[in-house]
């Protein structure tokens, strides 16, 4: 039996959400998936400070969509969804976000959360997730392939329109002091910033880009042909920040939380390894 890397628990956001509520209500740190809770908190902090930089720079799903987006551009298949159509397509992820937040934060009490966290289902959820991706059923496989293929045509399709995690991070990011700013006086209105924005934001019509859909990728800054027209700025001091601030800042926060969690015992599970082994063996 190979020791499980704690980082895989980052793929268990619902369990982490329950652990997050339990941390505040019972003052107990998740002993089953502590790394998952640590990563969850780190990502919330990232969004509060550096927008949805996790989505644009660290998320593996975002990385896959970045690849499909580049393929779509090369094949000239990329299409953006804007206006009223965009609002319609955005509804599902916010409905899912509301469902999970209401179900966990409002509806579930401490006993129910404790029961779930200590259940065999939650203890083996990381192994179940691995089994799902290694041996997906026909329907699941078709859905995954469909999302990837759609991502070639519609940039960041899953991230923009279906991910409830991203919806939550986007709302938190509205409070971030970091944002992209466009200088109206030097802007030549070429439209390149809007054309290259994977989130479909009409950047050329905004002074400060504070949309919850902004993933902090800074593609708009990179493609602007006018020096210092597009900049990452601190909205409080109004001062420009280095180009790579969002990506590097998010990575530093993740590494900081990882290091602290390692030293304080909040990364590896405290559940006895023999017990975990027995639960895993029950999965067959």
PDB file of C-alpha atoms in Angstrom:
ATOM      1  CA  UNK A   1       0.000   0.000   0.000  1.00  0.00           C
ATOM      2  CA  UNK A   2       1.459   3.348  -1.108  1.00  0.00           C
ATOM      3  CA  UNK A   3       0.989   6.373   1.124  1.00  0.00           C
ATOM      4  CA  UNK A   4      -1.552   8.757  -0.334  1.00  0.00           C
ATOM      5  CA  UNK A   5      -0.294  12.274  -1.165  1.00  0.00           C
ATOM      6  CA  UNK A   6      -2.324  14.817   0.787  1.00  0.00           C
ATOM      7  CA  UNK A   7      -2.682  17.102  -2.228  1.00  0.00           C
ATOM      8  CA  UNK A   8      -5.284  14.793  -3.809  1.00  0.00           C
ATOM      9  CA  UNK A   9      -7.696  15.887  -1.083  1.00  0.00           C
ATOM     10  CA  UNK A  10      -7.893  19.207  -2.909  1.00  0.00           C
ATOM     11  CA  UNK A  11     -10.311  17.411  -5.247  1.00  0.00           C
ATOM     12  CA  UNK A  12     -12.810  16.954  -2.395  1.00  0.00           C
ATOM     13  CA  UNK A  13     -14.328  20.448  -2.045  1.00  0.00           C
ATOM     14  CA  UNK A  14     -17.662  19.292  -0.585  1.00  0.00           C
ATOM     15  CA  UNK A  15     -15.939  17.373   2.187  1.00  0.00           C
ATOM     16  CA  UNK A  16     -13.692  20.416   2.735  1.00  0.00           C
ATOM     17  CA  UNK A  17     -16.745  22.690   2.934  1.00  0.00           C
ATOM     18  CA  UNK A  18     -18.167  20.483   5.682  1.00  0.00           C
ATOM     19  CA  UNK A  19     -14.821  20.491   7.456  1.00  0.00           C
ATOM     20  CA  UNK A  20     -14.744  24.289   7.128  1.00  0.00           C
ATOM     21  CA  UNK A  21     -18.108  24.670   8.864  1.00  0.00           C
ATOM     22  CA  UNK A  22     -17.096  22.152  11.525  1.00  0.00           C
ATOM     23  CA  UNK A  23     -13.922  24.150  12.194  1.00  0.00           C
ATOM     24  CA  UNK A  24     -16.021  27.188  13.102  1.00  0.00           C
ATOM     25  CA  UNK A  25     -18.864  25.445  14.918  1.00  0.00           C
ATOM     26  CA  UNK A  26     -16.934  22.777  16.857  1.00  0.00           C
ATOM     27  CA  UNK A  27     -13.387  24.225  16.726  1.00  0.00           C
ATOM     28  CA  UNK A  28     -12.197  20.868  15.358  1.00  0.00           C
ATOM     29  CA  UNK A  29      -9.815  20.572  12.398  1.00  0.00           C
ATOM     30  CA  UNK A  30     -10.776  17.813   9.948  1.00  0.00           C
ATOM     31  CA  UNK A  31      -8.868  14.703  11.044  1.00  0.00           C
ATOM     32  CA  UNK A  32      -9.905  12.647   8.016  1.00  0.00           C
ATOM     33  CA  UNK A  33      -8.938  14.978   5.146  1.00  0.00           C
ATOM     34  CA  UNK A  34      -6.922  17.775   6.816  1.00  0.00           C
ATOM     35  CA  UNK A  35      -4.980  18.553   3.631  1.00  0.00           C
ATOM     36  CA  UNK A  36      -8.260  19.081   1.792  1.00  0.00           C
ATOM     37  CA  UNK A  37      -9.436  21.597   4.394  1.00  0.00           C
ATOM     38  CA  UNK A  38      -6.053  23.352   4.353  1.00  0.00           C
ATOM     39  CA  UNK A  39      -6.133  23.676   0.555  1.00  0.00           C
ATOM     40  CA  UNK A  40      -9.755  24.869   0.687  1.00  0.00           C
ATOM     41  CA  UNK A  41      -8.909  27.650   3.159  1.00  0.00           C
ATOM     42  CA  UNK A  42      -5.808  28.605   1.161  1.00  0.00           C
ATOM     43  CA  UNK A  43      -7.886  28.941  -2.021  1.00  0.00           C
ATOM     44  CA  UNK A  44     -10.451  31.138  -0.257  1.00  0.00           C
ATOM     45  CA  UNK A  45      -7.623  33.394   0.936  1.00  0.00           C
ATOM     46  CA  UNK A  46      -6.144  33.460  -2.576  1.00  0.00           C
ATOM     47  CA  UNK A  47      -9.457  34.672  -3.972  1.00  0.00           C
ATOM     48  CA  UNK A  48      -9.821  37.321  -1.286  1.00  0.00           C
ATOM     49  CA  UNK A  49      -6.374  38.743  -2.069  1.00  0.00           C
ATOM     50  CA  UNK A  50      -5.514  37.752  -5.657  1.00  0.00           C
ATOM     51  CA  UNK A  51      -8.915  37.273  -7.300  1.00  0.00           C
ATOM     52  CA  UNK A  52      -9.634  33.896  -8.923  1.00  0.00           C
ATOM     53  CA  UNK A  53      -5.934  33.414  -9.531  1.00  0.00           C
ATOM     54  CA  UNK A  54      -6.275  29.799  -8.438  1.00  0.00           C
ATOM     55  CA  UNK A  55      -8.569  29.163 -11.414  1.00  0.00           C
ATOM     56  CA  UNK A  56      -6.280  30.946 -13.844  1.00  0.00           C
ATOM     57  CA  UNK A  57      -2.920  29.658 -12.627  1.00  0.00           C
ATOM     58  CA  UNK A  58      -3.137  26.603 -10.330  1.00  0.00           C
ATOM     59  CA  UNK A  59      -6.320  24.616 -10.956  1.00  0.00           C
ATOM     60  CA  UNK A  60      -5.641  21.452 -13.022  1.00  0.00           C
ATOM     61  CA  UNK A  61      -9.072  21.729 -14.679  1.00  0.00           C
ATOM     62  CA  UNK A  62      -8.247  25.301 -15.628  1.00  0.00           C
ATOM     63  CA  UNK A  63      -4.925  24.061 -17.021  1.00  0.00           C
ATOM     64  CA  UNK A  64      -6.726  21.552 -19.257  1.00  0.00           C
ATOM     65  CA  UNK A  65      -9.116  24.265 -20.443  1.00  0.00           C
ATOM     66  CA  UNK A  66      -6.145  26.507 -21.170  1.00  0.00           C
ATOM     67  CA  UNK A  67      -4.843  23.815 -23.526  1.00  0.00           C
ATOM     68  CA  UNK A  68      -8.228  23.321 -25.219  1.00  0.00           C
ATOM     69  CA  UNK A  69      -8.565  27.097 -25.568  1.00  0.00           C
ATOM     70  CA  UNK A  70      -5.213  27.280 -27.356  1.00  0.00           C
ATOM     71  CA  UNK A  71      -6.286  24.429 -29.647  1.00  0.00           C
ATOM     72  CA  UNK A  72      -9.524  26.259 -30.413  1.00  0.00           C
ATOM     73  CA  UNK A  73      -7.632  29.431 -31.283  1.00  0.00           C
ATOM     74  CA  UNK A  74      -5.235  27.600 -33.603  1.00  0.00           C
ATOM     75  CA  UNK A  75      -8.117  25.877 -35.370  1.00  0.00           C
ATOM     76  CA  UNK A  76     -10.085  29.159 -35.399  1.00  0.00           C
ATOM     77  CA  UNK A  77     -13.053  27.452 -33.755  1.00  0.00           C
ATOM     78  CA  UNK A  78     -13.298  29.684 -30.690  1.00  0.00           C
ATOM     79  CA  UNK A  79     -16.658  31.309 -30.025  1.00  0.00           C
ATOM     80  CA  UNK A  80     -17.632  33.545 -27.109  1.00  0.00           C
ATOM     81  CA  UNK A  81     -20.966  33.594 -25.308  1.00  0.00           C
ATOM     82  CA  UNK A  82     -21.958  37.133 -24.347  1.00  0.00           C
ATOM     83  CA  UNK A  83     -24.927  39.295 -23.410  1.00  0.00           C
ATOM     84  CA  UNK A  84     -28.216  37.678 -22.441  1.00  0.00           C
ATOM     85  CA  UNK A  85     -26.990  34.266 -23.573  1.00  0.00           C
ATOM     86  CA  UNK A  86     -24.102  34.476 -21.108  1.00  0.00           C
ATOM     87  CA  UNK A  87     -26.476  35.221 -18.209  1.00  0.00           C
ATOM     88  CA  UNK A  88     -28.517  32.144 -19.112  1.00  0.00           C
ATOM     89  CA  UNK A  89     -25.407  29.942 -19.263  1.00  0.00           C
ATOM     90  CA  UNK A  90     -24.101  31.315 -15.936  1.00  0.00           C
ATOM     91  CA  UNK A  91     -27.208  30.265 -14.007  1.00  0.00           C
ATOM     92  CA  UNK A  92     -26.300  26.550 -13.486  1.00  0.00           C
ATOM     93  CA  UNK A  93     -23.080  27.130 -11.535  1.00  0.00           C
ATOM     94  CA  UNK A  94     -24.704  29.656  -9.210  1.00  0.00           C
ATOM     95  CA  UNK A  95     -27.641  27.315  -8.640  1.00  0.00           C
ATOM     96  CA  UNK A  96     -25.201  24.507  -7.758  1.00  0.00           C
ATOM     97  CA  UNK A  97     -23.198  26.838  -5.503  1.00  0.00           C
ATOM     98  CA  UNK A  98     -26.359  27.903  -3.663  1.00  0.00           C
ATOM     99  CA  UNK A  99     -27.465  24.286  -3.320  1.00  0.00           C
ATOM    100  CA  UNK A 100     -24.178  23.192  -1.715  1.00  0.00           C
ATOM    101  CA  UNK A 101     -23.805  26.243   0.512  1.00  0.00           C
ATOM    102  CA  UNK A 102     -27.397  26.063   1.717  1.00  0.00           C
ATOM    103  CA  UNK A 103     -27.245  22.297   2.188  1.00  0.00           C
ATOM    104  CA  UNK A 104     -23.997  22.346   4.191  1.00  0.00           C
ATOM    105  CA  UNK A 105     -23.817  25.745   5.892  1.00  0.00           C
ATOM    106  CA  UNK A 106     -27.528  26.217   6.666  1.00  0.00           C
ATOM    107  CA  UNK A 107     -29.219  22.810   6.693  1.00  0.00           C
ATOM    108  CA  UNK A 108     -26.636  20.409   8.136  1.00  0.00           C
ATOM    109  CA  UNK A 109     -26.097  20.498  11.888  1.00  0.00           C
ATOM    110  CA  UNK A 110     -22.931  19.532  13.765  1.00  0.00           C
ATOM    111  CA  UNK A 111     -24.022  15.932  14.370  1.00  0.00           C
ATOM    112  CA  UNK A 112     -24.788  15.380  10.693  1.00  0.00           C
ATOM    113  CA  UNK A 113     -21.472  16.879   9.597  1.00  0.00           C
ATOM    114  CA  UNK A 114     -19.526  14.872  12.188  1.00  0.00           C
ATOM    115  CA  UNK A 115     -21.315  11.739  11.052  1.00  0.00           C
ATOM    116  CA  UNK A 116     -20.482  12.350   7.415  1.00  0.00           C
ATOM    117  CA  UNK A 117     -16.823  13.259   8.022  1.00  0.00           C
ATOM    118  CA  UNK A 118     -16.261  10.067  10.029  1.00  0.00           C
ATOM    119  CA  UNK A 119     -18.262   7.856   7.667  1.00  0.00           C
ATOM    120  CA  UNK A 120     -16.599   5.147   5.591  1.00  0.00           C
ATOM    121  CA  UNK A 121     -17.839   6.920   2.458  1.00  0.00           C
ATOM    122  CA  UNK A 122     -15.952  10.132   3.293  1.00  0.00           C
ATOM    123  CA  UNK A 123     -12.845   8.309   4.534  1.00  0.00           C
ATOM    124  CA  UNK A 124     -12.572   6.480   1.196  1.00  0.00           C
ATOM    125  CA  UNK A 125     -13.814   9.361  -0.980  1.00  0.00           C
ATOM    126  CA  UNK A 126     -10.327  10.047  -2.331  1.00  0.00           C
ATOM    127  CA  UNK A 127      -9.978   6.404  -3.418  1.00  0.00           C
ATOM    128  CA  UNK A 128     -13.479   6.486  -4.923  1.00  0.00           C
ATOM    129  CA  UNK A 129     -12.523   9.593  -6.861  1.00  0.00           C
ATOM    130  CA  UNK A 130      -9.398   7.839  -8.192  1.00  0.00           C
ATOM    131  CA  UNK A 131     -11.475   4.826  -9.214  1.00  0.00           C
ATOM    132  CA  UNK A 132     -13.938   7.106 -10.999  1.00  0.00           C
ATOM    133  CA  UNK A 133     -11.260   8.779 -13.122  1.00  0.00           C
ATOM    134  CA  UNK A 134      -9.354   5.544 -13.791  1.00  0.00           C
ATOM    135  CA  UNK A 135     -12.456   3.528 -14.669  1.00  0.00           C
ATOM    136  CA  UNK A 136     -15.252   5.934 -15.620  1.00  0.00           C
ATOM    137  CA  UNK A 137     -18.558   4.520 -16.763  1.00  0.00           C
ATOM    138  CA  UNK A 138     -19.758   5.064 -20.321  1.00  0.00           C
ATOM    139  CA  UNK A 139     -21.992   8.011 -19.424  1.00  0.00           C
ATOM    140  CA  UNK A 140     -19.345   9.692 -17.240  1.00  0.00           C
ATOM    141  CA  UNK A 141     -16.716   9.179 -19.939  1.00  0.00           C
ATOM    142  CA  UNK A 142     -18.970  10.717 -22.592  1.00  0.00           C
ATOM    143  CA  UNK A 143     -19.711  13.716 -20.365  1.00  0.00           C
ATOM    144  CA  UNK A 144     -15.995  14.319 -19.696  1.00  0.00           C
ATOM    145  CA  UNK A 145     -15.134  14.043 -23.389  1.00  0.00           C
ATOM    146  CA  UNK A 146     -18.026  16.367 -24.271  1.00  0.00           C
ATOM    147  CA  UNK A 147     -16.861  19.027 -21.791  1.00  0.00           C
ATOM    148  CA  UNK A 148     -13.299  18.835 -23.141  1.00  0.00           C
ATOM    149  CA  UNK A 149     -14.483  19.119 -26.756  1.00  0.00           C
ATOM    150  CA  UNK A 150     -16.849  21.980 -25.971  1.00  0.00           C
ATOM    151  CA  UNK A 151     -13.895  23.684 -24.259  1.00  0.00           C
ATOM    152  CA  UNK A 152     -12.168  23.852 -27.644  1.00  0.00           C
ATOM    153  CA  UNK A 153     -15.022  25.961 -28.996  1.00  0.00           C
ATOM    154  CA  UNK A 154     -16.152  27.836 -25.871  1.00  0.00           C
ATOM    155  CA  UNK A 155     -13.127  28.922 -23.784  1.00  0.00           C
ATOM    156  CA  UNK A 156     -13.086  27.568 -20.210  1.00  0.00           C
ATOM    157  CA  UNK A 157     -16.574  26.105 -20.628  1.00  0.00           C
ATOM    158  CA  UNK A 158     -16.597  24.124 -17.356  1.00  0.00           C
ATOM    159  CA  UNK A 159     -14.945  26.904 -15.358  1.00  0.00           C
ATOM    160  CA  UNK A 160     -17.212  29.650 -16.661  1.00  0.00           C
ATOM    161  CA  UNK A 161     -20.583  27.950 -16.716  1.00  0.00           C
ATOM    162  CA  UNK A 162     -20.636  24.806 -14.586  1.00  0.00           C
ATOM    163  CA  UNK A 163     -18.139  24.986 -11.703  1.00  0.00           C
ATOM    164  CA  UNK A 164     -19.851  25.891  -8.380  1.00  0.00           C
ATOM    165  CA  UNK A 165     -16.437  26.192  -6.718  1.00  0.00           C
ATOM    166  CA  UNK A 166     -15.480  28.880  -9.223  1.00  0.00           C
ATOM    167  CA  UNK A 167     -18.791  30.649  -8.625  1.00  0.00           C
ATOM    168  CA  UNK A 168     -18.004  30.937  -4.903  1.00  0.00           C
ATOM    169  CA  UNK A 169     -14.449  32.102  -5.553  1.00  0.00           C
ATOM    170  CA  UNK A 170     -15.718  34.707  -8.027  1.00  0.00           C
ATOM    171  CA  UNK A 171     -18.014  36.280  -5.448  1.00  0.00           C
ATOM    172  CA  UNK A 172     -15.198  36.389  -2.885  1.00  0.00           C
ATOM    173  CA  UNK A 173     -12.875  37.880  -5.526  1.00  0.00           C
ATOM    174  CA  UNK A 174     -15.162  40.920  -5.794  1.00  0.00           C
ATOM    175  CA  UNK A 175     -13.572  42.036  -2.509  1.00  0.00           C
ATOM    176  CA  UNK A 176     -10.007  41.593  -3.760  1.00  0.00           C
ATOM    177  CA  UNK A 177      -7.790  44.694  -3.736  1.00  0.00           C
ATOM    178  CA  UNK A 178      -6.028  43.391  -6.865  1.00  0.00           C
ATOM    179  CA  UNK A 179      -7.510  43.920 -10.314  1.00  0.00           C
ATOM    180  CA  UNK A 180      -6.686  44.732 -13.915  1.00  0.00           C
ATOM    181  CA  UNK A 181      -7.016  48.412 -14.806  1.00  0.00           C
ATOM    182  CA  UNK A 182      -7.356  49.925 -18.279  1.00  0.00           C
ATOM    183  CA  UNK A 183      -6.080  53.445 -18.953  1.00  0.00           C
ATOM    184  CA  UNK A 184      -8.835  55.145 -20.920  1.00  0.00           C
ATOM    185  CA  UNK A 185      -6.527  57.969 -22.066  1.00  0.00           C
ATOM    186  CA  UNK A 186      -3.948  55.730 -23.737  1.00  0.00           C
ATOM    187  CA  UNK A 187      -6.339  52.973 -24.920  1.00  0.00           C
ATOM    188  CA  UNK A 188      -6.567  52.758 -28.718  1.00  0.00           C
ATOM    189  CA  UNK A 189      -9.716  50.577 -28.553  1.00  0.00           C
ATOM    190  CA  UNK A 190      -8.222  47.798 -30.643  1.00  0.00           C
ATOM    191  CA  UNK A 191     -10.328  45.215 -28.800  1.00  0.00           C
ATOM    192  CA  UNK A 192      -7.482  42.738 -28.353  1.00  0.00           C
ATOM    193  CA  UNK A 193      -7.994  42.579 -24.575  1.00  0.00           C
ATOM    194  CA  UNK A 194     -11.629  41.567 -24.988  1.00  0.00           C
ATOM    195  CA  UNK A 195     -10.884  39.181 -27.851  1.00  0.00           C
ATOM    196  CA  UNK A 196      -8.264  37.316 -25.802  1.00  0.00           C
ATOM    197  CA  UNK A 197     -10.148  37.224 -22.502  1.00  0.00           C
ATOM    198  CA  UNK A 198     -11.028  33.538 -21.897  1.00  0.00           C
ATOM    199  CA  UNK A 199     -13.834  34.583 -19.536  1.00  0.00           C
ATOM    200  CA  UNK A 200     -15.560  36.591 -22.272  1.00  0.00           C
ATOM    201  CA  UNK A 201     -15.341  39.852 -20.312  1.00  0.00           C
ATOM    202  CA  UNK A 202     -15.668  43.036 -22.382  1.00  0.00           C
ATOM    203  CA  UNK A 203     -12.433  44.435 -20.980  1.00  0.00           C
ATOM    204  CA  UNK A 204     -12.285  47.299 -23.486  1.00  0.00           C
ATOM    205  CA  UNK A 205     -15.475  48.729 -21.975  1.00  0.00           C
ATOM    206  CA  UNK A 206     -14.237  48.692 -18.376  1.00  0.00           C
ATOM    207  CA  UNK A 207     -11.793  50.826 -16.415  1.00  0.00           C
ATOM    208  CA  UNK A 208     -11.413  48.328 -13.554  1.00  0.00           C
ATOM    209  CA  UNK A 209     -12.049  44.650 -14.312  1.00  0.00           C
ATOM    210  CA  UNK A 210     -13.870  43.468 -11.194  1.00  0.00           C
ATOM    211  CA  UNK A 211     -16.078  40.818 -12.740  1.00  0.00           C
ATOM    212  CA  UNK A 212     -16.608  37.601 -10.739  1.00  0.00           C
ATOM    213  CA  UNK A 213     -15.760  35.766 -13.947  1.00  0.00           C
ATOM    214  CA  UNK A 214     -12.222  37.205 -14.116  1.00  0.00           C
ATOM    215  CA  UNK A 215      -9.733  34.376 -13.451  1.00  0.00           C
ATOM    216  CA  UNK A 216      -6.722  36.651 -13.101  1.00  0.00           C
ATOM    217  CA  UNK A 217      -4.926  35.097 -16.071  1.00  0.00           C
ATOM    218  CA  UNK A 218      -3.787  38.587 -17.253  1.00  0.00           C
ATOM    219  CA  UNK A 219      -4.158  37.616 -20.910  1.00  0.00           C
ATOM    220  CA  UNK A 220      -5.619  41.076 -21.493  1.00  0.00           C
ATOM    221  CA  UNK A 221      -2.469  42.691 -20.096  1.00  0.00           C
ATOM    222  CA  UNK A 222      -0.199  40.449 -22.162  1.00  0.00           C
ATOM    223  CA  UNK A 223      -1.972  41.138 -25.465  1.00  0.00           C
ATOM    224  CA  UNK A 224      -2.377  44.906 -25.086  1.00  0.00           C
ATOM    225  CA  UNK A 225      -0.185  46.620 -27.732  1.00  0.00           C
ATOM    226  CA  UNK A 226       0.104  49.883 -25.751  1.00  0.00           C
ATOM    227  CA  UNK A 227       2.662  50.039 -22.952  1.00  0.00           C
ATOM    228  CA  UNK A 228       1.125  50.538 -19.501  1.00  0.00           C
ATOM    229  CA  UNK A 229      -2.398  50.822 -20.874  1.00  0.00           C
ATOM    230  CA  UNK A 230      -3.396  47.577 -19.153  1.00  0.00           C
ATOM    231  CA  UNK A 231      -1.928  46.917 -15.722  1.00  0.00           C
ATOM    232  CA  UNK A 232      -2.457  44.803 -12.654  1.00  0.00           C
ATOM    233  CA  UNK A 233      -3.070  47.327  -9.856  1.00  0.00           C
ATOM    234  CA  UNK A 234      -3.693  47.576  -6.144  1.00  0.00           C
ATOM    235  CA  UNK A 235      -7.150  49.170  -6.007  1.00  0.00           C
ATOM    236  CA  UNK A 236      -6.471  50.601  -2.547  1.00  0.00           C
ATOM    237  CA  UNK A 237      -3.203  52.429  -3.251  1.00  0.00           C
ATOM    238  CA  UNK A 238      -3.956  52.785  -6.997  1.00  0.00           C
ATOM    239  CA  UNK A 239      -0.379  51.683  -7.694  1.00  0.00           C
ATOM    240  CA  UNK A 240       0.550  49.244 -10.502  1.00  0.00           C
ATOM    241  CA  UNK A 241       1.842  45.828  -9.503  1.00  0.00           C
ATOM    242  CA  UNK A 242       4.271  43.477 -11.298  1.00  0.00           C
ATOM    243  CA  UNK A 243       2.753  41.568 -14.198  1.00  0.00           C
ATOM    244  CA  UNK A 244       3.033  38.168 -12.484  1.00  0.00           C
ATOM    245  CA  UNK A 245       1.639  39.300  -9.114  1.00  0.00           C
ATOM    246  CA  UNK A 246      -1.548  37.221  -9.250  1.00  0.00           C
ATOM    247  CA  UNK A 247       0.034  33.921 -10.287  1.00  0.00           C
ATOM    248  CA  UNK A 248       3.052  34.180  -7.985  1.00  0.00           C
ATOM    249  CA  UNK A 249       0.922  35.486  -5.122  1.00  0.00           C
ATOM    250  CA  UNK A 250      -1.444  32.503  -5.320  1.00  0.00           C
ATOM    251  CA  UNK A 251       1.442  30.047  -5.442  1.00  0.00           C
ATOM    252  CA  UNK A 252       3.064  31.678  -2.396  1.00  0.00           C
ATOM    253  CA  UNK A 253      -0.164  31.446  -0.398  1.00  0.00           C
ATOM    254  CA  UNK A 254      -0.534  27.762  -1.266  1.00  0.00           C
ATOM    255  CA  UNK A 255       3.068  27.016  -0.272  1.00  0.00           C
ATOM    256  CA  UNK A 256       2.677  29.016   2.955  1.00  0.00           C
ATOM    257  CA  UNK A 257      -0.438  27.090   4.001  1.00  0.00           C
ATOM    258  CA  UNK A 258       1.180  23.793   3.036  1.00  0.00           C
ATOM    259  CA  UNK A 259       4.291  24.568   5.105  1.00  0.00           C
ATOM    260  CA  UNK A 260       2.320  25.703   8.150  1.00  0.00           C
ATOM    261  CA  UNK A 261       0.016  22.681   7.898  1.00  0.00           C
ATOM    262  CA  UNK A 262       3.024  20.355   7.780  1.00  0.00           C
ATOM    263  CA  UNK A 263       4.587  21.879  10.889  1.00  0.00           C
ATOM    264  CA  UNK A 264       1.307  22.038  12.852  1.00  0.00           C
ATOM    265  CA  UNK A 265       0.055  18.556  11.947  1.00  0.00           C
ATOM    266  CA  UNK A 266      -2.816  19.743   9.739  1.00  0.00           C
ATOM    267  CA  UNK A 267      -1.791  17.989   6.518  1.00  0.00           C
ATOM    268  CA  UNK A 268      -1.711  14.209   7.084  1.00  0.00           C
ATOM    269  CA  UNK A 269      -4.739  12.365   8.446  1.00  0.00           C
ATOM    270  CA  UNK A 270      -4.657  11.304  12.095  1.00  0.00           C
ATOM    271  CA  UNK A 271      -6.875   8.298  11.372  1.00  0.00           C
ATOM    272  CA  UNK A 272      -4.839   5.101  12.076  1.00  0.00           C
ATOM    273  CA  UNK A 273      -3.365   3.720   8.856  1.00  0.00           C
ATOM    274  CA  UNK A 274      -4.648   0.216   9.622  1.00  0.00           C
ATOM    275  CA  UNK A 275      -8.205   1.527   9.800  1.00  0.00           C
ATOM    276  CA  UNK A 276      -7.838   3.414   6.527  1.00  0.00           C
ATOM    277  CA  UNK A 277      -6.344   0.300   4.906  1.00  0.00           C
ATOM    278  CA  UNK A 278      -9.365  -1.771   5.978  1.00  0.00           C
ATOM    279  CA  UNK A 279     -11.769   0.794   4.532  1.00  0.00           C
ATOM    280  CA  UNK A 280      -9.845   0.896   1.252  1.00  0.00           C
ATOM    281  CA  UNK A 281      -9.863  -2.893   1.018  1.00  0.00           C
ATOM    282  CA  UNK A 282     -13.648  -2.862   1.356  1.00  0.00           C
ATOM    283  CA  UNK A 283     -13.803  -0.978  -1.936  1.00  0.00           C
ATOM    284  CA  UNK A 284     -12.466  -4.036  -3.708  1.00  0.00           C
TER     285      UNK A 284
END
